[in-house]
Structures are given as C-alpha cells and as structure tokens.
Amino acid sequence: MIADHHTGMTRIGELLIDSEYGAVSDKNEIAGVGHRVVHGGETFQDPTLIDDAVIDAIEANAFLAPLHNPANLTGIAVARSIFQQAPQVAVFDTAFHQTIPMRAYLYAIPFDLYTQHKVRRYGFHGTSHAYVAEQAAHYLGLEPAALNVITIHIGNGVSMAAVQHGKCIDTSMGMTPLAGLMMGTRSGDVDPALPFFLTRHLGLTIEESQDLLNTRSGLKGICGTNDMREILASRDQGDEHAQIALDLYTYRIKKYLGAYWAALGRLDAVVFTAGIGENAPYVRSGCCAGLEDLGLAIDEERNCERRVGLRDISAGSSRVRVLVVPTNEAFRIAQETSRIIGSRLNRAL
Ligand code: ADP
C-alpha cells in the first residue's frame, strides 16, 4: 500500500536506479519528468515547462477540475522535491482540443457565462486522441496535417474527436467528462433538464444527482456492470440487459461518427483505441454497421483477428480506412516532455 504521493514518488525514484529493474544508475541521469495534468482551461494549448507561474495557472484552472488538478499539483510538488535537477513538464488532457472553433465549443446559454466563468466545451483524453491520430497518419504514409480522421477512445471513459488536417475541430466531452457518449459509469448526453427532474420529482440533492449521472449510469446503469468483458459474456448467454446496453453504447458512437463525418466533410480514416476500442470486435462492428453505402466498411475476419499493434480492419471496398491503434498516453507524455526539454536546451545553447 502506497500511503501518499511522496511515498509513491520516492519508491519510483528507488526503482529507477534499482540494479536489477532500473533504467539509470543515478537519479541525476533523469533528464525530465512529464506530468499528466487534466485541465489546462484556455491557458494551455501545448505541453509546458513547469515554473511557479505555470503552477499558479494550473491552480487557477482547478475550479474546472476540482478532483484532478489539485492532485496533479501535489504530484508536481513532490516530483520537484525528489527530482530537483530534472525539468518538469505539464502535458494537459485538454490541450489538443484547444483548436476547436467557437461554434463547436460554445454552449447556447448567456454569453457572459463564457466570458466571466469560462463555461464552454473543453474535451479530455487529448493526449490519447493526438497520439493515435499521429500514429494513423504515420501508418497511412501521410503527414498528420494531411489527414482527416475521427478518433474513438473507448475505455472506461469514452470520447471521440474530429481531427481535420491534424487539428481537433470537435470532441464529444464537454466542460466536464460527463458529456457525449455513454461510458462505463457515466451517462453521457442526457436531456439537460434531467437533474431538475431528479430534484423536483425524486427529491435528490445536487450531489446525489451528480453521483447518479457519474457513477451509477452508463453501462453500469443499464446492465449492472461496467466491465465490457462481463457484458459481452452475458450477452453471449442471452442476457437481455447486456444486449440493451451494447445497443445503446454502439448506436451513440455511430451517431457521433455521422455527425463528425459531416463536420469534417472528407473522412480518410476512423481509429478505435483504448481498452474496449482495441479489444472488443463486437463493439467496433456495432459502431460501423450499416455505413457501407457511405463508404465505410470493416472486414469481419480482420476485425476479429487477435494481434498486438496497429491493425487495419477495413474491408477492401472501404473508401474510409478503419484502424485499431493501441493508445499509449505515458509514451506520448514522455515524447512531449523530451520535445519541450529539447527546445529548452536548444534555446539555452
Ligand atoms: P480506463 O479508461 O480506465 O483507462 P481502459 O482503457 O483500460 O480504461 O478500458 C477499460 C475497459 O476495457 C473495461 O470495460 C474492460 O472490460 C475493457 N476491456 C479490457 N480488455 C478487454 C477485452 N479483451 N475485451 C473486451 N473488453 C476489454
């Protein structure tokens, strides 16, 4: 059991120099530390070298992610004290989505709520969407700036991004990660008036409504579990609720796929990633069913093949390529950290 951030990070430091498992012989060889920071608000469009001003800005955005940013800041403070010689870089979950135009990020509510209280769509999972979009471009032999792709991250959290010429133009999560697709335990899109109904008719408090939509909804709300492996096994045994949950889940993704396809105009590829996106052929198949006439078809044999690494599961006839790309957020954070530290070193030289 790891008691707190300090104990955990100290242990990581020990393991890194461990003679059997370690990667370096001395802590001072560590060139930099990359941190996943959930919310960068509108302040951060890119990974950023951490200094005191950056820490203040992450703190200033904490009202947008009250559960995550303070924990991220504790991690940064501890890492700065343990790896004193190493520059620290913050890589934001929201940064990739900062290129979304106003028509896609603004809610149709009084404008002051945006200007004064920063209420807008931000989007999350940005590190994953950016990484798999880039991997897809690389596989297709294209520059990222030449590719129009829809990335579908299906883990416990689920989100999609429409990426035009390498830049995100829309994403399904919103001001918070509750919006958009149906998830493991989150509802995704519901009628915005639902919390009023829960309060007025069922007497729920704000906290109870929040808990219901975040932790008791989604797959779990419909069929009792958020573990996709269990759900697929139950469906195979004829469980009706498992089937209903899967129908809702894949239908919602398909609907967003159509919406983002329209927003992009031209679609080169669709990418499935994360725990479910990489491992559940049934889900991929359901999301793509019936799109053949639009130019998107998967090859069921390729879809069901069990292989590691990037896979092309498109049918020969498919104009749009359908890819399974394993995400690797930790690797992407390391890449970005190295890029930022490299440019810092270059500037210093
Ligand atoms: P997180 O958002 O917590 O990082 P993951 O990306 O690890 O989540 O995805 C977790 C989900 O992936 C769970 O619902 C799990 O059941 C599902 N999953 C993992 N492996 C498989 C598999 N082989 N087949 C189907 N679903 C899988």
Tab-separated table of C-alpha atoms and ligand atoms in Angstrom:
chain	number	residue	atom	x	y	z
A	1	MET	CA	0.000	0.000	0.000
A	2	ILE	CA	1.374	3.410	-1.021
A	3	ALA	CA	0.447	5.974	1.637
A	4	ASP	CA	0.760	9.217	-0.345
A	5	HIS	CA	2.335	10.955	-3.347
A	6	HIS	CA	5.659	11.435	-1.583
A	7	THR	CA	5.993	7.772	-0.629
A	8	GLY	CA	4.981	6.689	-4.145
A	9	MET	CA	7.331	9.018	-5.979
A	10	THR	CA	10.219	8.139	-3.636
A	11	ARG	CA	9.594	4.461	-4.433
A	12	ILE	CA	9.597	5.256	-8.177
A	13	GLY	CA	12.929	7.039	-7.706
A	14	GLU	CA	14.336	3.925	-5.975
A	15	LEU	CA	13.056	1.588	-8.696
A	16	LEU	CA	14.523	3.742	-11.450
A	17	ILE	CA	18.023	3.216	-10.005
A	18	ASP	CA	17.420	-0.376	-8.884
A	19	SER	CA	20.343	-2.509	-10.059
A	20	GLU	CA	18.033	-5.256	-11.360
A	21	TYR	CA	14.998	-3.349	-12.750
A	22	GLY	CA	16.247	0.223	-13.036
A	23	ALA	CA	16.774	2.246	-16.211
A	24	VAL	CA	19.505	4.548	-14.889
A	25	SER	CA	22.345	4.226	-12.412
A	26	ASP	CA	21.847	7.580	-10.766
A	27	LYS	CA	18.756	9.717	-10.138
A	28	ASN	CA	20.566	12.695	-11.652
A	29	GLU	CA	20.564	10.981	-15.044
A	30	ILE	CA	16.819	11.559	-15.319
A	31	ALA	CA	16.556	14.317	-17.904
A	32	GLY	CA	12.989	15.385	-17.201
A	33	VAL	CA	9.673	14.496	-15.595
A	34	GLY	CA	6.406	14.627	-17.561
A	35	HIS	CA	3.118	15.123	-15.709
A	36	ARG	CA	-0.381	14.397	-16.945
A	37	VAL	CA	-2.462	17.393	-15.906
A	38	VAL	CA	-6.177	17.087	-16.509
A	39	HIS	CA	-7.325	20.671	-17.019
A	40	GLY	CA	-5.387	23.462	-18.666
A	41	GLY	CA	-8.503	25.561	-19.308
A	42	GLU	CA	-7.913	28.108	-22.078
A	43	THR	CA	-4.479	28.889	-20.659
A	44	PHE	CA	-2.559	25.972	-22.142
A	45	GLN	CA	-2.594	24.967	-25.811
A	46	ASP	CA	0.611	22.911	-25.577
A	47	PRO	CA	2.712	20.947	-23.142
A	48	THR	CA	4.522	23.468	-20.976
A	49	LEU	CA	7.713	23.622	-18.949
A	50	ILE	CA	6.673	23.973	-15.318
A	51	ASP	CA	7.704	27.002	-13.284
A	52	ASP	CA	5.953	28.834	-10.441
A	53	ALA	CA	3.765	30.837	-12.844
A	54	VAL	CA	2.602	27.617	-14.542
A	55	ILE	CA	1.772	26.118	-11.158
A	56	ASP	CA	-0.308	29.203	-10.327
A	57	ALA	CA	-2.126	28.875	-13.676
A	58	ILE	CA	-2.901	25.172	-13.084
A	59	GLU	CA	-4.247	26.162	-9.681
A	60	ALA	CA	-6.325	28.948	-11.248
A	61	ASN	CA	-7.944	26.344	-13.535
A	62	ALA	CA	-8.625	23.934	-10.654
A	63	PHE	CA	-12.257	25.135	-10.369
A	64	LEU	CA	-12.812	23.351	-13.713
A	65	ALA	CA	-11.407	20.024	-12.446
A	66	PRO	CA	-11.626	20.146	-8.653
A	67	LEU	CA	-10.933	16.431	-8.195
A	68	HIS	CA	-7.949	16.252	-10.554
A	69	ASN	CA	-5.899	19.451	-10.777
A	70	PRO	CA	-5.123	19.645	-7.019
A	71	ALA	CA	-3.920	16.007	-7.077
A	72	ASN	CA	-1.837	16.753	-10.191
A	73	LEU	CA	-0.294	19.734	-8.370
A	74	THR	CA	0.623	17.554	-5.403
A	75	GLY	CA	2.365	15.163	-7.824
A	76	ILE	CA	4.271	18.054	-9.376
A	77	ALA	CA	5.351	19.443	-5.992
A	78	VAL	CA	6.596	16.040	-4.835
A	79	ALA	CA	8.402	15.299	-8.115
A	80	ARG	CA	10.079	18.701	-7.987
A	81	SER	CA	11.379	17.947	-4.497
A	82	ILE	CA	12.596	14.439	-5.343
A	83	PHE	CA	13.970	15.018	-8.860
A	84	GLN	CA	15.332	18.515	-8.180
A	85	GLN	CA	17.756	18.520	-11.096
A	86	ALA	CA	15.131	17.498	-13.680
A	87	PRO	CA	12.951	19.989	-15.555
A	88	GLN	CA	9.248	19.178	-15.182
A	89	VAL	CA	6.725	19.392	-17.999
A	90	ALA	CA	2.928	19.537	-17.754
A	91	VAL	CA	1.028	17.712	-20.525
A	92	PHE	CA	-2.645	18.708	-20.494
A	93	ASP	CA	-5.594	16.429	-21.300
A	94	THR	CA	-7.443	19.443	-22.675
A	95	ALA	CA	-4.654	20.968	-24.828
A	96	PHE	CA	-5.231	19.027	-28.087
A	97	HIS	CA	-8.834	20.256	-28.153
A	98	GLN	CA	-7.928	23.934	-27.845
A	99	THR	CA	-8.053	24.282	-31.657
A	100	ILE	CA	-11.825	23.640	-31.644
A	101	PRO	CA	-13.631	26.637	-33.175
A	102	MET	CA	-16.098	28.690	-31.166
A	103	ARG	CA	-19.116	27.265	-33.000
A	104	ALA	CA	-18.199	23.858	-31.568
A	105	TYR	CA	-17.114	24.858	-28.073
A	106	LEU	CA	-19.707	27.432	-27.067
A	107	TYR	CA	-22.947	26.400	-25.365
A	108	ALA	CA	-26.119	28.238	-26.346
A	109	ILE	CA	-26.515	29.895	-22.940
A	110	PRO	CA	-25.915	33.515	-21.864
A	111	PHE	CA	-22.588	34.611	-23.356
A	112	ASP	CA	-21.407	36.067	-20.028
A	113	LEU	CA	-21.112	32.571	-18.632
A	114	TYR	CA	-18.309	32.005	-21.115
A	115	THR	CA	-16.532	35.339	-20.745
A	116	GLN	CA	-16.866	35.570	-16.971
A	117	HIS	CA	-16.948	31.968	-15.814
A	118	LYS	CA	-15.179	30.058	-18.618
A	119	VAL	CA	-18.200	27.836	-19.256
A	120	ARG	CA	-17.547	26.068	-22.601
A	121	ARG	CA	-16.639	22.702	-24.101
A	122	TYR	CA	-13.037	21.727	-23.304
A	123	GLY	CA	-12.795	18.000	-24.052
A	124	PHE	CA	-10.494	15.412	-22.448
A	125	HIS	CA	-8.360	12.361	-23.404
A	126	GLY	CA	-6.461	14.826	-25.644
A	127	THR	CA	-3.131	13.039	-25.217
A	128	SER	CA	-4.648	9.806	-26.465
A	129	HIS	CA	-6.523	11.370	-29.415
A	130	ALA	CA	-3.396	13.258	-30.515
A	131	TYR	CA	-1.212	10.167	-30.233
A	132	VAL	CA	-3.446	7.772	-32.174
A	133	ALA	CA	-4.218	10.370	-34.880
A	134	GLU	CA	-0.488	10.809	-35.411
A	135	GLN	CA	0.110	7.043	-35.447
A	136	ALA	CA	-2.658	6.642	-38.042
A	137	ALA	CA	-1.094	9.305	-40.278
A	138	HIS	CA	2.255	7.581	-39.970
A	139	TYR	CA	0.762	4.189	-40.870
A	140	LEU	CA	-1.061	5.660	-43.889
A	141	GLY	CA	2.138	7.334	-45.055
A	142	LEU	CA	0.688	10.842	-44.648
A	143	GLU	CA	1.770	13.955	-42.829
A	144	PRO	CA	-0.582	14.491	-39.819
A	145	ALA	CA	-1.545	17.813	-41.466
A	146	ALA	CA	-2.883	15.917	-44.488
A	147	LEU	CA	-5.207	13.600	-42.577
A	148	ASN	CA	-8.900	13.911	-41.727
A	149	VAL	CA	-9.638	11.339	-39.046
A	150	ILE	CA	-12.205	10.529	-36.366
A	151	THR	CA	-10.604	9.063	-33.251
A	152	ILE	CA	-12.752	6.959	-30.923
A	153	HIS	CA	-11.321	6.383	-27.440
A	154	ILE	CA	-13.378	3.644	-25.765
A	155	GLY	CA	-12.121	2.805	-22.284
A	156	ASN	CA	-13.992	3.296	-19.050
A	157	GLY	CA	-14.262	6.903	-20.147
A	158	VAL	CA	-15.371	7.258	-23.775
A	159	SER	CA	-14.767	10.192	-26.099
A	160	MET	CA	-14.434	10.984	-29.784
A	161	ALA	CA	-12.560	13.673	-31.672
A	162	ALA	CA	-12.926	15.033	-35.206
A	163	VAL	CA	-9.439	15.852	-36.455
A	164	GLN	CA	-9.075	17.948	-39.612
A	165	HIS	CA	-5.625	18.394	-41.154
A	166	GLY	CA	-4.081	17.228	-37.866
A	167	LYS	CA	-6.060	19.671	-35.708
A	168	CYS	CA	-9.011	18.851	-33.491
A	169	ILE	CA	-12.211	20.616	-34.623
A	170	ASP	CA	-14.723	18.937	-32.304
A	171	THR	CA	-14.876	16.493	-29.422
A	172	SER	CA	-17.628	14.761	-27.502
A	173	MET	CA	-16.742	15.503	-23.866
A	174	GLY	CA	-17.657	18.966	-22.701
A	175	MET	CA	-16.898	21.323	-19.863
A	176	THR	CA	-16.659	18.111	-17.839
A	177	PRO	CA	-16.033	14.481	-18.874
A	178	LEU	CA	-19.729	13.680	-18.291
A	179	ALA	CA	-20.834	14.831	-21.750
A	180	GLY	CA	-21.139	12.935	-25.015
A	181	LEU	CA	-21.001	9.169	-25.349
A	182	MET	CA	-22.319	6.523	-22.994
A	183	MET	CA	-19.467	5.374	-20.733
A	184	GLY	CA	-18.671	2.748	-18.112
A	185	THR	CA	-20.486	4.540	-15.303
A	186	ARG	CA	-21.244	7.978	-16.820
A	187	SER	CA	-24.459	8.724	-18.672
A	188	GLY	CA	-23.001	10.886	-21.446
A	189	ASP	CA	-25.567	13.176	-23.120
A	190	VAL	CA	-28.962	13.360	-21.431
A	191	ASP	CA	-31.647	16.000	-21.581
A	192	PRO	CA	-30.050	18.919	-19.662
A	193	ALA	CA	-33.327	19.214	-17.728
A	194	LEU	CA	-32.870	15.746	-16.202
A	195	PRO	CA	-31.173	16.993	-12.979
A	196	PHE	CA	-34.167	19.337	-12.410
A	197	PHE	CA	-36.486	16.353	-12.738
A	198	LEU	CA	-34.376	14.296	-10.330
A	199	THR	CA	-34.538	17.124	-7.801
A	200	ARG	CA	-38.205	18.013	-8.187
A	201	HIS	CA	-39.741	14.572	-8.554
A	202	LEU	CA	-37.348	12.343	-6.658
A	203	GLY	CA	-36.007	14.853	-4.122
A	204	LEU	CA	-32.351	14.182	-4.961
A	205	THR	CA	-29.759	16.726	-3.837
A	206	ILE	CA	-27.281	18.215	-6.341
A	207	GLU	CA	-24.609	15.837	-5.033
A	208	GLU	CA	-26.917	12.822	-5.398
A	209	SER	CA	-27.798	13.787	-8.989
A	210	GLN	CA	-24.130	14.266	-9.784
A	211	ASP	CA	-23.309	10.881	-8.300
A	212	LEU	CA	-26.153	9.192	-10.194
A	213	LEU	CA	-25.007	10.552	-13.568
A	214	ASN	CA	-21.289	9.985	-12.972
A	215	THR	CA	-21.040	6.708	-11.102
A	216	ARG	CA	-24.372	4.854	-11.423
A	217	SER	CA	-25.212	5.390	-15.084
A	218	GLY	CA	-23.730	4.341	-18.430
A	219	LEU	CA	-23.196	0.612	-18.940
A	220	LYS	CA	-23.449	0.020	-15.197
A	221	GLY	CA	-26.778	1.811	-15.003
A	222	ILE	CA	-28.314	-0.256	-17.771
A	223	CYS	CA	-26.925	-3.715	-17.062
A	224	GLY	CA	-25.298	-3.626	-13.630
A	225	THR	CA	-21.611	-3.725	-14.575
A	226	ASN	CA	-19.155	-1.518	-16.426
A	227	ASP	CA	-16.750	-4.353	-17.254
A	228	MET	CA	-17.105	-4.865	-21.011
A	229	ARG	CA	-15.723	-8.417	-20.828
A	230	GLU	CA	-18.518	-9.412	-18.442
A	231	ILE	CA	-21.126	-7.634	-20.564
A	232	LEU	CA	-20.048	-9.411	-23.755
A	233	ALA	CA	-20.050	-12.771	-21.946
A	234	SER	CA	-23.546	-12.108	-20.525
A	235	ARG	CA	-24.817	-11.103	-23.952
A	236	ASP	CA	-23.495	-14.364	-25.396
A	237	GLN	CA	-25.602	-16.149	-22.777
A	238	GLY	CA	-28.730	-14.268	-23.855
A	239	ASP	CA	-28.801	-11.603	-21.139
A	240	GLU	CA	-31.316	-9.001	-22.315
A	241	HIS	CA	-29.919	-6.055	-20.351
A	242	ALA	CA	-26.416	-6.699	-21.653
A	243	GLN	CA	-27.823	-6.539	-25.187
A	244	ILE	CA	-29.727	-3.308	-24.487
A	245	ALA	CA	-26.583	-1.734	-23.005
A	246	LEU	CA	-24.499	-2.703	-26.042
A	247	ASP	CA	-27.153	-1.420	-28.448
A	248	LEU	CA	-27.267	1.984	-26.744
A	249	TYR	CA	-23.497	2.153	-26.486
A	250	THR	CA	-22.704	1.430	-30.141
A	251	TYR	CA	-25.660	3.416	-31.512
A	252	ARG	CA	-24.477	6.567	-29.737
A	253	ILE	CA	-20.948	6.170	-31.140
A	254	LYS	CA	-22.353	5.624	-34.639
A	255	LYS	CA	-24.454	8.769	-34.349
A	256	TYR	CA	-21.422	10.843	-33.375
A	257	LEU	CA	-19.456	9.227	-36.186
A	258	GLY	CA	-22.044	10.525	-38.656
A	259	ALA	CA	-22.030	13.976	-37.060
A	260	TYR	CA	-18.244	14.288	-37.155
A	261	TRP	CA	-18.094	12.915	-40.684
A	262	ALA	CA	-20.426	15.738	-41.732
A	263	ALA	CA	-18.352	18.286	-39.775
A	264	LEU	CA	-15.146	17.116	-41.475
A	265	GLY	CA	-16.570	16.878	-44.979
A	266	ARG	CA	-13.874	14.475	-46.136
A	267	LEU	CA	-13.037	11.472	-43.972
A	268	ASP	CA	-9.853	9.446	-44.546
A	269	ALA	CA	-9.833	7.169	-41.508
A	270	VAL	CA	-11.562	6.127	-38.319
A	271	VAL	CA	-9.424	4.997	-35.392
A	272	PHE	CA	-10.542	2.798	-32.494
A	273	THR	CA	-8.434	2.878	-29.335
A	274	ALA	CA	-8.267	2.163	-25.537
A	275	GLY	CA	-9.339	-0.918	-23.555
A	276	ILE	CA	-12.614	-1.577	-25.376
A	277	GLY	CA	-11.758	0.071	-28.709
A	278	GLU	CA	-8.652	-2.100	-29.003
A	279	ASN	CA	-10.106	-5.364	-27.706
A	280	ALA	CA	-13.809	-5.666	-28.464
A	281	PRO	CA	-14.559	-6.582	-32.118
A	282	TYR	CA	-18.295	-6.769	-31.339
A	283	VAL	CA	-18.321	-3.105	-30.271
A	284	ARG	CA	-16.287	-1.946	-33.290
A	285	SER	CA	-18.588	-3.878	-35.564
A	286	GLY	CA	-21.719	-2.344	-33.987
A	287	CYS	CA	-20.338	1.196	-34.335
A	288	CYS	CA	-19.668	0.707	-38.067
A	289	ALA	CA	-22.722	-1.363	-39.023
A	290	GLY	CA	-24.775	-0.006	-41.900
A	291	LEU	CA	-22.259	2.610	-43.034
A	292	GLU	CA	-21.197	0.679	-46.141
A	293	ASP	CA	-23.160	2.902	-48.520
A	294	LEU	CA	-21.397	5.933	-47.068
A	295	GLY	CA	-18.031	4.330	-47.884
A	296	LEU	CA	-17.053	2.770	-44.552
A	297	ALA	CA	-16.927	-0.998	-44.124
A	298	ILE	CA	-14.934	-3.300	-41.899
A	299	ASP	CA	-13.702	-6.764	-42.769
A	300	GLU	CA	-15.137	-9.034	-40.041
A	301	GLU	CA	-12.294	-11.520	-40.290
A	302	ARG	CA	-9.678	-8.797	-39.792
A	303	ASN	CA	-11.847	-7.222	-37.100
A	304	CYS	CA	-11.824	-10.468	-35.089
A	305	GLU	CA	-8.133	-11.244	-35.572
A	306	ARG	CA	-6.194	-11.138	-32.298
A	307	ARG	CA	-2.946	-9.271	-32.893
A	308	VAL	CA	-0.971	-6.693	-30.993
A	309	GLY	CA	-0.021	-3.353	-32.501
A	310	LEU	CA	-1.724	-1.197	-35.098
A	311	ARG	CA	-4.223	-3.080	-37.304
A	312	ASP	CA	-6.113	-2.128	-40.448
A	313	ILE	CA	-9.554	-3.740	-40.250
A	314	SER	CA	-11.083	-2.051	-43.312
A	315	ALA	CA	-12.818	-4.101	-45.975
A	316	GLY	CA	-11.160	-3.925	-49.399
A	317	SER	CA	-14.156	-1.943	-50.664
A	318	SER	CA	-13.986	0.661	-47.898
A	319	ARG	CA	-13.058	4.191	-49.002
A	320	VAL	CA	-12.556	5.190	-45.360
A	321	ARG	CA	-9.808	3.232	-43.607
A	322	VAL	CA	-10.735	1.727	-40.255
A	323	LEU	CA	-7.793	1.243	-37.909
A	324	VAL	CA	-7.222	-0.147	-34.437
A	325	VAL	CA	-4.396	1.835	-32.857
A	326	PRO	CA	-3.175	1.000	-29.334
A	327	THR	CA	-3.002	4.183	-27.325
A	328	ASN	CA	-0.002	4.962	-25.154
A	329	GLU	CA	-0.552	8.082	-23.129
A	330	ALA	CA	2.524	7.588	-20.928
A	331	PHE	CA	4.728	7.284	-24.010
A	332	ARG	CA	3.166	10.383	-25.576
A	333	ILE	CA	3.777	12.340	-22.350
A	334	ALA	CA	7.419	11.190	-22.405
A	335	GLN	CA	7.727	12.226	-26.089
A	336	GLU	CA	6.241	15.650	-25.420
A	337	THR	CA	8.394	16.123	-22.325
A	338	SER	CA	11.504	15.311	-24.300
A	339	ARG	CA	10.414	17.717	-27.075
A	340	ILE	CA	9.855	20.564	-24.617
A	341	ILE	CA	13.070	19.919	-22.739
A	342	GLY	CA	14.944	19.649	-26.058
A	343	SER	CA	13.689	23.037	-27.193
A	344	ARG	CA	14.618	24.484	-23.813
A	345	LEU	CA	18.138	23.091	-24.171
A	346	ASN	CA	18.318	24.412	-27.738
A	347	ARG	CA	17.275	27.854	-26.577
A	348	ALA	CA	19.921	27.805	-23.860
A	349	LEU	CA	22.706	26.893	-26.310
B	1	ADP	P1	-9.538	3.377	-18.445
B	1	ADP	O1	-10.444	4.410	-19.027
B	1	ADP	O2	-9.857	3.072	-17.009
B	1	ADP	O3	-8.060	3.594	-18.744
B	1	ADP	P2	-9.297	1.116	-20.230
B	1	ADP	O4	-8.870	1.845	-21.457
B	1	ADP	O5	-8.296	0.244	-19.564
B	1	ADP	O6	-9.990	2.056	-19.191
B	1	ADP	O7	-10.581	0.219	-20.616
B	1	ADP	C1	-11.273	-0.500	-19.645
B	1	ADP	C2	-12.379	-1.287	-20.321
B	1	ADP	O8	-11.792	-2.130	-21.323
B	1	ADP	C3	-13.158	-2.196	-19.383
B	1	ADP	O9	-14.560	-2.080	-19.657
B	1	ADP	C4	-12.677	-3.581	-19.781
B	1	ADP	O10	-13.677	-4.555	-19.561
B	1	ADP	C5	-12.418	-3.398	-21.256
B	1	ADP	N1	-11.545	-4.451	-21.799
B	1	ADP	C6	-10.263	-4.723	-21.494
B	1	ADP	N2	-9.845	-5.833	-22.160
B	1	ADP	C7	-10.882	-6.255	-22.907
B	1	ADP	C8	-11.107	-7.349	-23.808
B	1	ADP	N3	-10.138	-8.224	-24.072
B	1	ADP	N4	-12.318	-7.467	-24.396
B	1	ADP	C9	-13.301	-6.590	-24.118
B	1	ADP	N5	-13.175	-5.547	-23.285
B	1	ADP	C10	-11.986	-5.369	-22.687
